[in-house]
Short mmCIF file of C-alpha atoms and ligand atoms in Angstrom, two decimals:
data_model
loop_
_atom_site.label_atom_id
_atom_site.label_comp_id
_atom_site.label_asym_id
_atom_site.label_seq_id
_atom_site.Cartn_x
_atom_site.Cartn_y
_atom_site.Cartn_z
CA MET A 1 0.00 0.00 0.00
CA GLN A 2 1.22 3.49 -0.90
CA THR A 3 1.13 5.81 2.14
CA GLU A 4 0.12 9.41 1.40
CA TYR A 5 1.65 12.27 3.42
CA PHE A 6 -0.63 15.19 4.39
CA ALA A 7 0.41 18.75 5.31
CA ARG A 8 -1.91 20.89 7.41
CA ASP A 9 -3.74 22.43 4.47
CA ARG A 10 -4.90 18.94 3.49
CA LEU A 11 -6.44 18.05 6.90
CA PRO A 12 -10.01 18.29 5.49
CA GLU A 13 -9.13 15.74 2.82
CA ALA A 14 -7.47 13.44 5.38
CA GLY A 15 -10.56 13.69 7.63
CA ARG A 16 -12.94 12.88 4.81
CA LYS A 17 -10.83 9.87 3.87
CA ILE A 18 -11.28 8.46 7.38
CA ALA A 19 -15.05 8.76 6.91
CA THR A 20 -14.83 6.66 3.76
CA GLY A 21 -12.78 3.87 5.32
CA ALA A 22 -9.13 4.99 5.21
CA LEU A 23 -6.56 4.48 7.95
CA ILE A 24 -4.84 7.81 8.74
CA ALA A 25 -2.25 8.69 11.42
CA PHE A 26 -2.52 12.16 12.97
CA PRO A 27 -1.02 14.24 15.79
CA THR A 28 -2.73 14.70 19.16
CA GLU A 29 -1.37 16.42 22.26
CA THR A 30 -0.41 13.06 23.82
CA VAL A 31 1.08 10.88 21.05
CA TYR A 32 0.29 10.33 17.33
CA GLY A 33 -2.89 8.32 16.81
CA LEU A 34 -3.80 5.87 14.05
CA GLY A 35 -7.39 6.68 13.16
CA ALA A 36 -10.23 4.80 11.49
CA ASN A 37 -14.03 5.19 11.46
CA ALA A 38 -15.00 3.73 14.85
CA LEU A 39 -18.48 2.76 13.69
CA SER A 40 -17.21 0.60 10.83
CA ASN A 41 -16.06 -2.87 11.76
CA GLU A 42 -14.16 -3.18 8.49
CA SER A 43 -12.24 0.07 9.01
CA VAL A 44 -11.34 -0.76 12.60
CA GLN A 45 -10.09 -4.17 11.52
CA LYS A 46 -7.39 -2.39 9.49
CA ILE A 47 -5.98 -0.77 12.64
CA PHE A 48 -5.28 -4.15 14.21
CA GLN A 49 -3.68 -5.41 10.98
CA ALA A 50 -1.45 -2.37 10.48
CA LYS A 51 -0.21 -2.34 14.08
CA GLY A 52 -0.06 -6.09 14.62
CA ARG A 53 -2.20 -5.33 17.67
CA PRO A 54 -3.77 -8.25 19.59
CA SER A 55 -7.55 -8.14 19.16
CA ASP A 56 -8.14 -8.35 22.92
CA ASN A 57 -6.66 -4.85 23.37
CA PRO A 58 -9.50 -2.31 23.08
CA LEU A 59 -9.21 1.06 21.30
CA ILE A 60 -9.93 4.61 22.41
CA VAL A 61 -12.58 6.43 20.37
CA HIS A 62 -11.88 10.10 19.64
CA ILE A 63 -14.55 12.76 19.23
CA ALA A 64 -14.55 16.51 18.48
CA LYS A 65 -17.88 17.45 20.10
CA GLN A 66 -19.69 16.31 23.21
CA ASP A 67 -22.89 15.39 21.38
CA GLU A 68 -20.99 12.66 19.51
CA LEU A 69 -20.86 10.85 22.85
CA LYS A 70 -24.55 9.93 22.53
CA ALA A 71 -23.82 7.42 19.78
CA LEU A 72 -21.10 5.77 21.88
CA ALA A 73 -22.01 5.91 25.59
CA ALA A 74 -25.24 4.29 26.78
CA SER A 75 -25.16 6.57 29.83
CA VAL A 76 -22.99 9.31 31.33
CA SER A 77 -22.98 9.37 35.13
CA PRO A 78 -22.94 12.69 37.02
CA VAL A 79 -19.33 11.98 38.06
CA ALA A 80 -18.32 11.31 34.47
CA GLN A 81 -19.98 14.56 33.41
CA ARG A 82 -17.97 16.40 36.06
CA LEU A 83 -14.75 14.93 34.68
CA ILE A 84 -15.79 15.86 31.13
CA ASP A 85 -16.54 19.44 32.16
CA ALA A 86 -13.19 19.75 33.92
CA PHE A 87 -10.82 17.98 31.52
CA TRP A 88 -12.25 17.84 27.97
CA PRO A 89 -10.84 18.57 25.51
CA GLY A 90 -7.63 17.13 26.94
CA PRO A 91 -5.53 14.07 27.76
CA LEU A 92 -8.23 12.24 29.76
CA THR A 93 -9.95 9.12 28.42
CA LEU A 94 -13.19 8.06 30.09
CA VAL A 95 -14.71 4.59 30.01
CA PHE A 96 -18.53 4.43 29.70
CA PRO A 97 -21.10 1.66 29.24
CA LYS A 98 -21.25 1.23 25.45
CA THR A 99 -24.17 1.49 23.01
CA GLU A 100 -24.95 -1.22 20.48
CA GLN A 101 -23.62 1.00 17.70
CA VAL A 102 -20.03 0.52 18.85
CA PRO A 103 -18.56 -2.55 17.12
CA ASP A 104 -17.30 -5.27 19.47
CA LEU A 105 -13.93 -5.09 17.77
CA VAL A 106 -13.40 -1.54 19.12
CA THR A 107 -13.97 -2.63 22.72
CA ALA A 108 -12.42 -6.11 22.46
CA GLY A 109 -15.81 -7.54 23.35
CA LEU A 110 -16.23 -5.46 26.53
CA SER A 111 -19.58 -3.90 27.38
CA SER A 112 -17.79 -0.56 27.90
CA VAL A 113 -16.15 1.93 25.53
CA ALA A 114 -13.23 4.33 26.09
CA VAL A 115 -13.70 7.87 24.69
CA ARG A 116 -11.51 10.97 24.54
CA MET A 117 -11.80 14.49 23.14
CA PRO A 118 -8.24 15.54 22.27
CA ALA A 119 -7.12 19.16 22.74
CA HIS A 120 -4.81 19.37 19.72
CA PRO A 121 -6.11 21.79 17.03
CA TRP A 122 -5.01 19.51 14.16
CA ALA A 123 -6.73 16.49 15.76
CA LEU A 124 -9.95 18.44 16.36
CA GLU A 125 -9.98 19.74 12.81
CA LEU A 126 -9.39 16.26 11.40
CA LEU A 127 -12.17 14.80 13.58
CA GLU A 128 -14.58 17.50 12.49
CA TYR A 129 -13.96 16.77 8.83
CA ALA A 130 -14.23 13.04 9.47
CA GLY A 131 -17.69 13.65 10.95
CA VAL A 132 -17.64 10.21 12.60
CA PRO A 133 -16.12 9.02 15.90
CA VAL A 134 -12.55 7.91 15.22
CA ALA A 135 -10.98 4.88 16.90
CA ALA A 136 -7.28 5.66 17.33
CA PRO A 137 -4.62 3.77 19.25
CA SER A 138 -1.06 5.06 19.27
CA ALA A 139 0.42 5.09 15.75
CA ASN A 140 3.23 2.57 16.26
CA ARG A 141 3.77 -1.16 15.70
CA SER A 142 2.31 -3.04 18.64
CA GLY A 143 4.78 -3.33 21.52
CA SER A 144 7.06 -0.52 20.29
CA PRO A 145 7.41 2.93 21.85
CA SER A 146 4.50 5.21 20.94
CA ALA A 147 5.16 7.62 18.06
CA THR A 148 5.60 11.24 19.10
CA THR A 149 6.68 12.59 15.67
CA TRP A 150 5.33 11.91 12.17
CA GLN A 151 8.76 10.56 11.27
CA ALA A 152 8.38 7.91 14.00
CA VAL A 153 5.00 6.98 12.52
CA ARG A 154 6.65 6.65 9.10
CA GLU A 155 9.38 4.46 10.60
CA ASP A 156 6.77 1.99 11.92
CA LEU A 157 3.86 2.24 9.50
CA ASP A 158 4.96 3.46 6.05
CA GLY A 159 3.31 1.19 3.48
CA ARG A 160 0.90 -0.19 6.10
CA VAL A 161 -1.51 2.77 6.39
CA ASP A 162 -3.33 4.99 3.89
CA GLY A 163 -2.02 8.29 5.19
CA ILE A 164 0.11 10.15 7.73
CA VAL A 165 -0.59 13.76 8.72
CA CYS A 166 2.77 15.53 9.06
CA GLY A 167 2.17 17.63 12.17
CA PRO A 168 4.48 18.95 14.88
CA PRO A 169 6.06 16.72 17.55
CA THR A 170 3.59 15.99 20.35
CA GLU A 171 3.76 18.20 23.44
CA ILE A 172 2.99 15.63 26.14
CA GLY A 173 4.61 12.51 24.73
CA LEU A 174 2.82 10.12 27.14
CA GLU A 175 -0.59 8.55 26.50
CA SER A 176 -3.79 9.85 28.08
CA THR A 177 -4.94 9.04 31.60
CA VAL A 178 -7.72 6.42 31.45
CA VAL A 179 -10.51 6.57 34.07
CA ASP A 180 -13.26 3.97 34.34
CA THR A 181 -16.60 5.59 35.23
CA THR A 182 -18.74 2.46 34.97
CA GLY A 183 -18.29 1.26 38.56
CA PRO A 184 -19.58 2.62 41.88
CA ARG A 185 -16.42 4.77 42.20
CA PRO A 186 -14.38 6.10 39.28
CA ARG A 187 -10.99 4.43 39.01
CA ILE A 188 -7.73 5.27 37.25
CA LEU A 189 -6.91 2.39 34.88
CA ARG A 190 -3.87 3.96 33.27
CA PRO A 191 -1.86 6.89 34.66
CA GLY A 192 -1.14 9.74 32.25
CA LYS A 193 -0.66 13.49 31.97
CA ILE A 194 -3.77 14.27 34.03
CA THR A 195 -2.57 13.30 37.50
CA TYR A 196 -4.34 11.73 40.46
CA GLU A 197 -3.78 15.01 42.32
CA GLU A 198 -5.71 16.91 39.60
CA LEU A 199 -8.48 14.33 39.34
CA VAL A 200 -9.11 14.19 43.07
CA GLN A 201 -9.82 17.94 43.10
CA VAL A 202 -12.82 17.36 40.85
CA CYS A 203 -13.70 13.89 42.03
CA PRO A 204 -12.69 13.23 45.67
CA GLU A 205 -13.97 9.64 45.53
CA ILE A 206 -11.67 8.57 42.65
CA GLU A 207 -9.57 5.45 43.18
CA PRO A 208 -5.88 5.93 42.42
CA TYR A 209 -4.02 3.81 39.88
CA LEU A 210 -3.29 0.36 41.20
CA PRO A 211 -0.09 -0.81 39.54
CA LYS A 212 0.37 -4.43 38.64
CA VAL A 213 3.53 -6.17 39.73
CA SER A 214 4.04 -7.61 36.27
CA HIS A 215 2.43 -6.35 33.09
CA THR A 216 3.24 -9.17 30.75
CA GLN A 217 2.32 -12.38 32.54
CA ASP A 218 -0.92 -14.15 31.83
CA VAL A 219 -3.82 -14.11 34.24
CA ASP A 220 -2.98 -17.56 35.54
CA ASP A 221 0.55 -16.59 36.49
CA ASN A 222 -0.39 -13.89 38.95
CA GLU A 223 -3.91 -14.63 40.01
CA ASN A 224 -3.47 -13.64 43.60
CA GLU A 225 -1.34 -10.58 43.10
CA MET A 226 -4.08 -8.09 43.87
CA GLU A 227 -5.70 -9.89 46.77
CA SER A 228 -3.84 -7.92 49.38
CA ASN A 229 -2.81 -4.33 49.02
CA LYS A 230 -1.56 -2.04 51.71
CA SER A 231 -3.50 1.03 50.67
CA GLY A 232 -6.62 0.17 52.65
CA ARG A 233 -8.70 0.20 49.46
CA PRO A 234 -10.89 -2.82 48.87
CA ALA A 235 -8.80 -5.61 47.35
CA LEU A 236 -9.30 -5.99 43.63
CA THR A 237 -8.69 -9.35 42.09
CA GLU A 238 -6.29 -9.55 39.16
CA ASP A 239 -9.16 -10.93 37.09
CA LYS A 240 -11.17 -7.82 37.71
CA VAL A 241 -8.33 -5.51 36.75
CA LEU A 242 -7.64 -7.40 33.54
CA LEU A 243 -11.32 -7.55 32.70
CA ASN A 244 -11.68 -3.81 33.07
CA SER A 245 -8.59 -2.90 31.08
CA PRO A 246 -7.43 -5.93 29.18
CA GLY A 247 -4.84 -4.12 27.07
CA LEU A 248 -2.69 -3.45 30.10
CA ARG A 249 -1.26 -6.94 30.17
CA HIS A 250 0.39 -6.71 26.78
CA ARG A 251 3.99 -5.83 26.08
CA HIS A 252 4.26 -2.07 25.66
CA TYR A 253 6.60 0.80 24.89
CA GLN A 254 9.67 -1.38 24.33
CA PRO A 255 12.60 -0.26 22.20
CA LYS A 256 14.93 -2.88 20.67
CA ALA A 257 17.65 -2.06 23.21
CA LYS A 258 17.24 -3.33 26.75
CA VAL A 259 15.92 -0.67 29.11
CA ARG A 260 17.58 -0.50 32.54
CA LEU A 261 16.12 1.58 35.36
CA VAL A 262 18.90 3.26 37.33
CA SER A 263 18.82 5.62 40.31
CA GLU A 264 21.83 7.51 38.95
CA PRO A 265 23.98 7.30 35.81
CA LEU A 266 26.52 4.47 35.82
CA ALA A 267 29.96 5.66 36.99
CA LYS A 268 31.47 3.84 34.02
CA ALA A 269 29.16 3.09 31.13
CA ASP A 270 30.16 1.44 27.87
CA SER A 271 29.77 3.01 24.45
CA GLN A 272 26.97 0.56 23.65
CA SER A 273 24.65 2.32 26.11
CA SER A 274 22.66 5.55 26.21
CA PHE A 275 21.31 7.51 29.17
CA ILE A 276 18.22 9.66 29.78
CA GLY A 277 17.49 11.37 33.08
CA LEU A 278 17.68 14.46 35.22
CA GLN A 279 21.31 14.20 36.22
CA LEU A 280 24.36 14.76 34.04
CA PRO A 281 26.57 11.66 34.05
CA ASN A 282 30.17 11.99 35.11
CA PRO A 283 32.08 13.11 31.96
CA SER A 284 34.09 9.89 32.01
CA ALA A 285 30.99 7.69 32.13
CA GLY A 286 31.27 6.83 28.42
CA TYR A 287 27.65 6.77 27.27
CA LEU A 288 27.23 6.94 23.48
CA GLU A 289 24.18 9.20 23.74
CA ILE A 290 22.91 11.30 26.63
CA GLN A 291 19.73 13.29 27.13
CA ILE A 292 19.28 15.45 30.20
CA VAL A 293 15.74 16.58 30.99
CA GLY A 294 14.72 19.38 33.36
CA ASN A 295 11.74 17.70 35.03
CA ALA A 296 9.27 14.81 34.75
CA GLU A 297 7.14 16.63 32.13
CA GLU A 298 10.12 17.09 29.82
CA TYR A 299 11.18 13.52 30.52
CA GLY A 300 7.75 12.24 29.44
CA ARG A 301 7.76 14.41 26.32
CA ASP A 302 11.17 13.15 25.17
CA LEU A 303 11.24 9.53 26.38
CA PHE A 304 9.83 7.65 23.39
CA ASP A 305 11.78 9.73 20.91
CA PHE A 306 14.94 9.00 22.88
CA PHE A 307 14.16 5.26 22.73
CA ARG A 308 13.86 5.46 18.96
CA ARG A 309 17.03 7.56 18.61
CA SER A 310 18.92 5.06 20.76
CA ASP A 311 17.67 2.19 18.59
CA ARG A 312 18.84 3.96 15.43
CA LEU A 313 22.27 4.30 17.03
CA GLY A 314 22.19 0.59 17.79
CA VAL A 315 22.94 0.74 21.51
CA LEU A 316 22.40 -2.42 23.56
CA HIS A 317 21.22 -0.73 26.75
CA ILE A 318 19.22 2.39 27.55
CA ASP A 319 19.73 3.55 31.13
CA CYS A 320 16.71 5.51 32.36
CA GLN A 321 16.96 7.42 35.61
CA ILE A 322 13.99 6.77 37.89
CA VAL A 323 11.89 9.67 39.24
CA PRO A 324 9.67 10.02 42.33
CA GLU A 325 6.19 8.57 41.76
CA VAL A 326 4.18 11.75 42.31
CA GLY A 327 2.25 13.87 39.80
CA VAL A 328 3.15 12.97 36.22
CA GLY A 329 6.02 10.89 37.67
CA VAL A 330 3.46 8.10 38.24
CA ALA A 331 2.74 7.87 34.49
CA LEU A 332 6.40 8.22 33.56
CA MET A 333 7.47 5.43 35.93
CA ASP A 334 4.61 3.24 34.65
CA ARG A 335 5.96 3.57 31.08
CA LEU A 336 9.56 3.07 32.22
CA LYS A 337 8.69 -0.09 34.14
CA ARG A 338 6.77 -1.55 31.21
CA ALA A 339 9.56 -0.64 28.81
CA SER A 340 12.09 -2.38 31.04
CA GLU A 341 10.26 -5.71 31.35
P1 LIG B 401 -3.74 2.72 23.31
O1 LIG B 401 -4.79 2.88 22.27
O2 LIG B 401 -2.58 1.89 22.86
O3 LIG B 401 -3.35 4.02 23.93
O4 LIG B 401 -4.42 1.85 24.46
C1 LIG B 401 -5.76 2.00 24.79
C2 LIG B 401 -5.93 1.48 26.19
O5 LIG B 401 -7.12 2.05 26.75
C3 LIG B 401 -6.14 -0.01 26.27
O6 LIG B 401 -4.95 -0.71 26.26
C4 LIG B 401 -6.89 -0.14 27.59
O7 LIG B 401 -5.96 -0.19 28.65
C5 LIG B 401 -7.69 1.14 27.65
N1 LIG B 401 -9.08 0.87 27.24
C6 LIG B 401 -9.62 1.02 26.03
N2 LIG B 401 -10.91 0.66 26.02
C7 LIG B 401 -11.21 0.27 27.27
C8 LIG B 401 -12.39 -0.21 27.90
N3 LIG B 401 -13.53 -0.38 27.25
N4 LIG B 401 -12.30 -0.52 29.20
C9 LIG B 401 -11.14 -0.33 29.87
N5 LIG B 401 -10.01 0.11 29.34
C10 LIG B 401 -10.03 0.41 28.05
MG1 LIG B 402 -0.38 2.11 22.36
#
């Protein structure tokens, strides 16, 4: 398949192509998305093929206007509406009970659907021209680091998708926060740019993100992992967590090089390694490539691009400095841990 490249002035055309069944990658404020008409089973099928994505990993549906939610969500609870009013458009995905119109393929057979209204002007314009809800996972091959530039999308998906919108690099660089609103209390399923601290301001009853010990094992391997937790929250079984957000157990965000989590740069690194973190390594450390970031936000913005750059350089190890798990540090450490598995 020949992939077409779209500049900004051709966004209307790219949007209309999605409506007629094409698979088009586009920028959002979090990462680049790979969009298809969410109401067409056939179109959505192409997303899974292009990415090599397992079909039990559900997709996030993107909308430009709140009234598009009616076709997707069977109901919107008062708490969900509060979250919408506070954070949409923006990097917050909400999970609702789904309507019959949403194909099972989009939700991996779940009775719920994940929806987001992105804040990026290019994404909103594209969605408006599409005129349909757009299912869009990150625009990368399944398992690889998410794409934060159109060049990264090209690297993974050239020849596998109908089009790529050539927008600016993404500002956030980490995927959206996912909150389930279908239960008695809203719950963070995936940490992201919108932090627990921000969510709790609007929704004091929200349950924080409950990290899994291992993200890649099968259900049977860690059945009892969630039975006891020290937070005082009711124990959730592993089954329940996987049922509510099945995609979380898959391999994610991994570059070809092995990712090592380090508390400080190695005193003596080899030239087959790269380093990203807040602290400048000792000049004699010997890393082939180094990226120093000012804070966790910058770290999140640059992480996936650094993974890809390191892979192009052919390093064997990427040393990533750990950060405190507060604010956006929770999402950053979640991605780092998954990348290092
Ligand atoms: P990605 O599109 O790669 O950013 O991943 C989307 C993620 O959103 C999935 O892996 C799930 O963790 C989550 N998700 C999507 N749909 C649902 C849903 N219906 N219920 C719970 N989580 C969902
Ligand atoms: Mg993804």
